[in-house]
Amino acid sequence: MSEPRIIRWGIAGPGRIANSEAADFDLVPDAELAAVGSRSIDRARAFADRHLIPRAYGSYRELIADTELDAIYITTPHPQHLAIARAAIRAGKAVLVEKTFTATVAGAEELRELSRSQRVFAMEAMWTRFLPAYVKIRELIADKVIGDVRQVQADLGVDRPYDPTDRLFDPRQGGGALLDLGVYLVSFAQHILGDPQSILINGSLGPTGVDAEFGLLLGYHDGRAAALLGSIKNASPGAARIVGTGGWIDIPPRFHHPDKITLCRAGKEPELINCQPLGHGYPHQFIEVGNRIRAGQIESPIMSLDDTVAVQRILNNAAEQLGVLHAEDESVLD
Ligand SMILES: NC(=O)c1ccc[n+]([C@@H]2O[C@H](COP(=O)([O-])OP(=O)(O)OC[C@H]3O[C@@H](n4cnc5c(N)ncnc54)[C@H](OP(=O)(O)O)[C@@H]3O)[C@@H](O)[C@H]2O)c1
């Protein structure tokens, strides 16, 4: 049998999440971290030195032009995802784009259409969906172990000290609780229940005008519902529950990267199921992308572009109900 093809990755945006993911990258089989790009060659070189990456570029355009790369992992703040992903797809590079995929619905739709018309792989880096716990949850639901799923509930809060320059508080960096934390809650609910027909939100804004806390109710015509709470003003456990007609599944904190779940069935003792991820859980999404690229596919059915656009619609609709309008930043390639 021939050796699997090595997927050569470039990272666009040497910030916090890029550091965490690069530290887990040794656990991704048949993959190589080959290049990093930044707006500053010094920051790119410092990141490359730290993670033993052979090539460093002082612009995102140069990174995208690297002909040795198969895929670009985009880890800038949300409003810069669109411009970098668009240029990468046009250059024939697969893209794995941090959540949220873009800052606007129009941006997400544009990337979906571009990926499909150019036949280049694209996926939102919603790593949660690829963790062993969620593989198990999908199996349990498909096998009707908790009956028919009717409701989900989840929370995710962080006590982030106020700093107007921090990405979470800066509107120009796509700040706010919804796009940063709400994306996990909404993607979880959409994955389990599908696209809702109604979106109700209550919340408040912080001093810079970004959404700071919210309670979100997603409704379905047949009476199913998701109740989701998020905040950057206060910490909360980060637990989730999927409720069916024959029991429920508890996903303990933090529900977006669990290593265990508890299955609770009517009339039976709760059953703890261990689902240990690789490393900190990040390798699974890179493995998924590599497998799809090798198979000649342009999407993952587990995190499809239709799901990404549906999640983006919910998030932007909810933000707009609170008076928050997001915009893309095209200047990152200047
Ligand atoms: N999967 C996860 O667990 C997870 C966790 C945290 C964040 N994220 C996502 O990852 C993305 C980045 O978050 P982060 O916390 O890593 O951000 P960060 O630490 O602020 O880093 C962002 C990087 O983007 C680059 N960048 C390019 N244009 C920029 C601009 N106009 N303003 C600011 N930075 C710019 C910066 O690199 P240069 O200045 O060197 O170009 C910077 O290193 C977000 O979309 C976020 O939602 C995911």
Coordinates of C-alpha atoms and ligand atoms in Angstrom, one line a residue:
M1 CA 0.0 0.0 0.0
S2 CA 1.3 3.5 -0.8
E3 CA 2.0 6.0 2.0
P4 CA -0.8 8.5 2.7
R5 CA -0.2 11.9 1.1
I6 CA 1.3 14.4 3.6
I7 CA -0.9 17.6 3.9
R8 CA 1.3 20.7 4.2
W9 CA -0.3 23.4 6.3
G10 CA 0.3 27.1 6.6
I11 CA -1.1 29.2 9.5
A12 CA -2.4 32.7 8.9
G13 CA -2.4 34.7 12.2
P14 CA 0.2 33.8 14.9
G15 CA -2.0 34.6 17.9
R16 CA -3.4 32.7 20.9
I17 CA -5.4 30.0 19.3
A18 CA -2.7 29.4 16.6
N19 CA -0.2 28.8 19.5
S20 CA -2.4 26.3 21.2
E21 CA -3.2 24.4 18.0
A22 CA 0.4 24.4 16.8
A23 CA 1.4 22.8 20.1
D24 CA -0.9 19.9 19.4
F25 CA 0.1 19.5 15.8
D26 CA 2.6 16.6 16.4
L27 CA -0.5 14.5 17.1
V28 CA -1.9 15.0 13.5
P29 CA -0.7 12.1 11.4
D30 CA 0.6 12.6 7.8
A31 CA 0.6 16.4 8.2
E32 CA 3.3 19.1 8.4
L33 CA 3.2 22.6 9.7
A34 CA 5.2 24.1 6.8
A35 CA 4.7 27.9 7.0
V36 CA 3.2 30.8 9.0
G37 CA 2.2 34.3 7.9
S38 CA 1.7 37.5 9.9
R39 CA 1.4 41.2 9.1
S40 CA 4.9 41.4 10.8
I41 CA 7.9 39.3 9.7
D42 CA 9.2 39.5 13.3
R43 CA 6.0 38.0 14.7
A44 CA 6.0 35.3 12.0
R45 CA 9.6 34.4 12.7
A46 CA 9.1 34.3 16.5
F47 CA 6.1 31.9 16.0
A48 CA 8.0 29.8 13.4
D49 CA 11.0 29.5 15.8
R50 CA 8.7 28.5 18.7
H51 CA 7.0 25.8 16.8
L52 CA 9.9 24.7 14.5
I53 CA 8.1 25.8 11.3
P54 CA 10.4 26.1 8.3
R55 CA 9.0 29.1 6.5
A56 CA 7.8 32.5 7.9
Y57 CA 6.2 35.3 5.9
G58 CA 5.6 39.0 6.8
S59 CA 2.3 39.2 4.9
Y60 CA -0.7 37.0 4.3
R61 CA -0.4 37.4 0.6
E62 CA 3.1 35.8 0.6
L63 CA 1.8 32.9 2.8
I64 CA -1.0 32.3 0.3
A65 CA 1.4 32.4 -2.6
D66 CA 3.6 29.6 -1.1
T67 CA 3.2 26.9 -3.8
E68 CA 4.3 24.1 -1.4
L69 CA 1.2 24.5 0.8
D70 CA -2.0 22.4 0.5
A71 CA -4.1 24.1 3.2
I72 CA -4.2 27.3 5.2
Y73 CA -5.5 27.4 8.7
I74 CA -6.9 31.0 9.3
T75 CA -6.6 32.2 12.9
T76 CA -7.1 35.9 12.7
P77 CA -10.0 37.6 14.4
H78 CA -13.4 37.0 12.6
P79 CA -13.6 40.1 10.3
Q80 CA -10.3 39.2 8.6
H81 CA -11.3 35.6 7.8
L82 CA -13.2 36.4 4.6
A83 CA -10.4 38.3 2.7
I84 CA -7.8 35.7 3.6
A85 CA -10.0 32.7 2.9
R86 CA -11.2 34.2 -0.4
A87 CA -7.6 34.8 -1.6
A88 CA -6.5 31.3 -0.4
I89 CA -9.4 29.5 -2.2
R90 CA -8.7 31.5 -5.4
A91 CA -5.1 30.3 -5.1
G92 CA -6.4 26.7 -4.9
K93 CA -5.5 26.2 -1.2
A94 CA -7.9 24.3 1.1
V95 CA -9.0 26.5 4.1
L96 CA -9.8 25.7 7.7
V97 CA -11.3 28.9 9.0
E98 CA -11.5 29.6 12.8
K99 CA -15.0 30.2 14.2
T100 CA -16.9 32.2 13.6
F101 CA -16.4 31.5 9.9
T102 CA -16.8 35.2 8.9
A103 CA -18.2 38.3 10.6
T104 CA -21.3 38.5 8.3
V105 CA -23.8 36.2 6.7
A106 CA -22.9 37.6 3.2
G107 CA -19.3 36.7 3.9
A108 CA -20.1 33.1 4.9
E109 CA -22.4 32.7 1.8
E110 CA -19.7 34.1 -0.5
L111 CA -17.1 31.6 0.8
R112 CA -19.5 28.7 0.5
E113 CA -20.2 29.6 -3.2
L114 CA -16.5 30.2 -3.9
S115 CA -15.5 26.9 -2.4
R116 CA -18.1 25.1 -4.5
S117 CA -17.5 26.9 -7.8
Q118 CA -13.7 26.5 -7.5
R119 CA -14.0 23.0 -6.1
V120 CA -11.6 23.8 -3.2
F121 CA -12.1 22.4 0.3
A122 CA -13.4 24.8 3.0
M123 CA -14.5 24.2 6.5
E124 CA -15.2 26.2 9.7
A125 CA -12.8 25.1 12.5
M126 CA -15.6 24.0 14.8
W127 CA -13.3 21.4 16.5
T128 CA -16.0 20.4 18.9
R129 CA -17.9 18.4 16.3
F130 CA -14.9 16.1 15.6
L131 CA -14.1 15.2 19.2
P132 CA -14.7 11.5 20.3
A133 CA -17.4 12.6 22.7
Y134 CA -19.5 14.1 19.8
V135 CA -18.8 11.0 17.6
K136 CA -20.4 9.0 20.5
I137 CA -23.2 11.5 20.9
R138 CA -24.1 11.2 17.2
E139 CA -24.1 7.4 17.5
L140 CA -26.4 7.5 20.6
I141 CA -28.8 9.8 18.9
A142 CA -28.9 7.9 15.7
D143 CA -29.5 4.7 17.6
K144 CA -32.4 6.4 19.5
V145 CA -30.9 5.5 22.8
I146 CA -32.5 8.6 24.4
G147 CA -35.6 8.3 22.2
D148 CA -36.5 11.4 20.0
V149 CA -34.5 14.5 20.8
R150 CA -36.7 17.4 21.9
Q151 CA -34.6 19.9 23.7
V152 CA -31.1 21.1 24.3
Q153 CA -29.7 23.5 26.9
A154 CA -26.2 24.8 27.3
D155 CA -24.2 27.7 28.8
L156 CA -20.8 29.2 28.2
G157 CA -19.5 32.2 30.2
V158 CA -16.1 33.8 30.8
D159 CA -15.2 36.5 33.3
R160 CA -13.0 38.5 30.9
P161 CA -11.5 41.7 32.5
Y162 CA -12.7 44.7 30.5
D163 CA -10.0 46.0 28.0
P164 CA -11.3 48.0 25.0
T165 CA -8.3 46.8 22.9
D166 CA -9.0 43.1 23.6
R167 CA -10.4 41.3 20.6
L168 CA -13.5 40.3 22.7
F169 CA -14.4 44.0 23.4
D170 CA -13.3 45.6 20.1
P171 CA -16.1 45.9 17.5
R172 CA -13.5 46.2 14.7
Q173 CA -12.2 42.8 15.7
G174 CA -15.7 41.2 15.7
G175 CA -15.9 41.5 19.5
G176 CA -18.8 40.3 21.6
A177 CA -20.1 37.2 23.4
L178 CA -22.2 35.9 20.5
L179 CA -19.5 35.5 17.8
D180 CA -16.9 34.2 20.3
L181 CA -18.8 32.0 22.7
G182 CA -22.3 31.9 21.3
V183 CA -20.9 30.2 18.2
Y184 CA -20.2 27.1 20.3
L185 CA -23.7 27.2 21.8
V186 CA -25.5 27.8 18.5
S187 CA -23.4 25.3 16.5
F188 CA -24.1 22.7 19.2
A189 CA -27.9 23.3 19.0
Q190 CA -27.9 23.4 15.2
H191 CA -25.9 20.2 15.1
I192 CA -28.4 18.4 17.3
L193 CA -31.7 20.0 16.3
G194 CA -31.1 21.5 12.8
D195 CA -32.1 25.0 11.6
P196 CA -34.6 26.8 13.9
Q197 CA -37.6 28.7 12.7
S198 CA -37.5 31.3 15.5
I199 CA -34.7 33.2 17.3
L200 CA -35.5 35.1 20.5
I201 CA -32.7 36.9 22.4
N202 CA -32.4 38.9 25.6
G203 CA -29.1 40.5 26.5
S204 CA -27.0 43.6 27.2
L205 CA -24.1 45.5 25.6
G206 CA -20.7 46.4 27.0
P207 CA -19.1 49.8 27.1
T208 CA -17.7 49.5 23.5
G209 CA -21.1 48.5 22.1
V210 CA -20.4 44.7 21.7
D211 CA -22.9 42.2 23.1
A212 CA -21.7 41.2 26.6
E213 CA -24.3 38.6 27.7
F214 CA -27.3 36.9 26.2
G215 CA -30.1 34.3 26.7
L216 CA -31.1 32.8 23.4
L217 CA -34.1 30.7 22.7
L218 CA -34.2 28.8 19.4
G219 CA -37.6 27.5 18.4
Y220 CA -38.8 24.8 16.0
H221 CA -42.3 24.5 14.5
D222 CA -42.9 21.1 16.1
G223 CA -42.2 22.5 19.6
R224 CA -38.6 21.5 20.0
A225 CA -36.3 24.2 21.5
A226 CA -32.8 25.1 22.5
A227 CA -32.1 27.3 25.5
L228 CA -28.6 28.9 25.4
L229 CA -26.9 31.3 27.8
G230 CA -23.6 33.1 27.1
S231 CA -21.5 35.9 28.7
I232 CA -18.2 37.6 28.7
K233 CA -19.2 39.4 31.9
N234 CA -19.3 36.4 34.2
A235 CA -18.0 32.9 34.2
S236 CA -20.4 30.0 34.0
P237 CA -19.9 26.2 34.1
G238 CA -20.1 25.6 30.4
A239 CA -22.3 22.5 30.6
A240 CA -24.8 21.1 28.1
R241 CA -27.7 18.6 28.1
I242 CA -29.5 16.9 25.2
V243 CA -33.0 15.8 26.2
G244 CA -35.0 13.1 24.5
T245 CA -38.3 11.3 25.0
G246 CA -36.4 8.3 26.7
G247 CA -33.7 10.1 28.7
W248 CA -30.9 12.6 28.3
I249 CA -27.2 13.0 27.7
D250 CA -25.2 15.3 30.0
I251 CA -22.1 16.9 28.6
P252 CA -20.0 18.2 31.5
P253 CA -18.0 21.4 31.5
R254 CA -16.6 22.5 29.3
F255 CA -19.1 21.1 26.8
H256 CA -17.3 22.3 23.8
H257 CA -14.3 20.0 24.6
P258 CA -15.4 17.2 26.9
D259 CA -13.5 14.0 27.6
K260 CA -16.6 12.2 29.0
I261 CA -20.4 12.3 28.8
T262 CA -23.1 10.8 31.0
L263 CA -26.0 8.8 29.5
C264 CA -29.2 8.9 31.6
R265 CA -32.0 6.6 30.5
A266 CA -35.4 6.4 32.1
G267 CA -35.3 3.6 34.8
K268 CA -31.6 3.0 34.5
E269 CA -28.5 4.0 36.4
P270 CA -26.5 6.9 34.8
E271 CA -23.7 5.6 32.6
L272 CA -20.4 7.5 32.4
I273 CA -18.8 7.2 29.0
N274 CA -15.1 8.2 28.7
C275 CA -14.2 9.8 25.4
Q276 CA -10.6 11.0 25.6
P277 CA -9.5 13.3 22.8
L278 CA -6.1 13.4 21.2
G279 CA -4.0 16.1 23.0
H280 CA -6.2 19.1 23.9
G281 CA -8.7 18.0 21.2
Y282 CA -7.4 20.2 18.4
P283 CA -5.9 17.4 16.2
H284 CA -9.3 15.8 15.3
Q285 CA -10.3 18.7 13.0
F286 CA -7.0 18.6 11.1
I287 CA -7.4 14.8 10.7
E288 CA -10.8 15.4 9.2
V289 CA -9.6 18.0 6.7
G290 CA -6.7 15.8 5.7
N291 CA -8.9 12.8 5.1
R292 CA -11.4 14.9 3.0
I293 CA -8.6 16.5 0.9
R294 CA -7.1 13.1 0.2
A295 CA -10.5 11.8 -0.8
G296 CA -10.9 14.6 -3.3
Q297 CA -13.8 16.1 -1.3
I298 CA -14.5 19.9 -0.9
E299 CA -16.6 19.8 2.3
S300 CA -17.0 17.8 5.5
P301 CA -20.5 16.5 6.0
I302 CA -20.0 16.8 9.8
M303 CA -19.3 20.6 9.6
S304 CA -20.8 21.4 6.2
L305 CA -20.8 24.9 4.7
D306 CA -24.6 24.8 4.8
D307 CA -24.4 24.3 8.6
T308 CA -21.9 27.0 8.9
V309 CA -24.1 29.5 7.0
A310 CA -27.1 28.4 9.1
V311 CA -25.1 29.1 12.3
Q312 CA -23.9 32.4 11.0
R313 CA -27.5 33.4 10.2
I314 CA -28.6 32.7 13.8
L315 CA -25.6 34.5 15.3
N316 CA -25.9 37.7 13.2
N317 CA -29.7 37.7 13.5
A318 CA -29.4 37.5 17.3
A319 CA -26.7 40.2 17.4
E320 CA -28.8 42.5 15.2
Q321 CA -31.7 42.1 17.6
L322 CA -29.4 43.5 20.3
G323 CA -28.4 46.3 18.0
V324 CA -25.0 44.9 17.1
L325 CA -24.0 45.1 13.4
H326 CA -20.8 43.2 12.3
A327 CA -18.7 44.1 9.3
E328 CA -15.9 42.4 7.4
D329 CA -12.4 43.9 7.2
E330 CA -10.9 43.7 3.7
S331 CA -7.7 45.6 4.7
V332 CA -5.8 42.7 6.1
L333 CA -4.3 41.8 2.7
D334 CA -3.2 45.5 2.0
Ligands
LIG1 N1 -10.9 27.0 18.6 C1 -10.7 27.6 19.7 O1 -10.7 27.0 20.8 C2 -10.5 29.1 19.7 C3 -10.1 29.7 20.8 C4 -9.8 31.1 20.7 C5 -10.0 31.8 19.6 N2 -10.5 31.1 18.5 C6 -10.8 31.9 17.2 O2 -9.5 32.2 16.6 C7 -9.5 33.5 16.0 C8 -8.4 34.3 16.6 O3 -8.5 34.4 18.0 P1 -7.3 34.6 19.0 O4 -7.8 34.7 20.4 O5 -6.2 33.6 18.7 O6 -6.8 36.1 18.5 P2 -5.5 36.8 18.8 O7 -4.7 36.2 19.8 O8 -5.8 38.3 18.9 O9 -4.7 36.6 17.4 C9 -5.2 37.0 16.2 C10 -4.0 37.0 15.2 O10 -4.6 37.6 14.0 C11 -3.7 38.4 13.3 N3 -4.4 39.6 12.7 C12 -4.5 39.8 11.4 N4 -5.3 40.9 11.2 C13 -5.6 41.4 12.4 C14 -6.3 42.6 12.9 N5 -6.8 43.5 12.0 N6 -6.4 42.7 14.2 C15 -5.9 41.9 15.1 N7 -5.2 40.7 14.7 C16 -5.1 40.5 13.4 C17 -2.7 38.8 14.4 O11 -1.4 38.5 13.8 P3 -0.5 39.6 13.2 O12 -0.8 40.9 13.9 O13 0.9 39.1 13.5 O14 -0.8 39.6 11.7 C18 -2.9 38.0 15.6 O15 -1.8 37.2 15.9 C19 -10.9 34.1 16.3 O16 -11.7 33.9 15.2 C20 -11.4 33.2 17.5 O17 -12.8 33.1 17.5 C21 -10.7 29.8 18.5

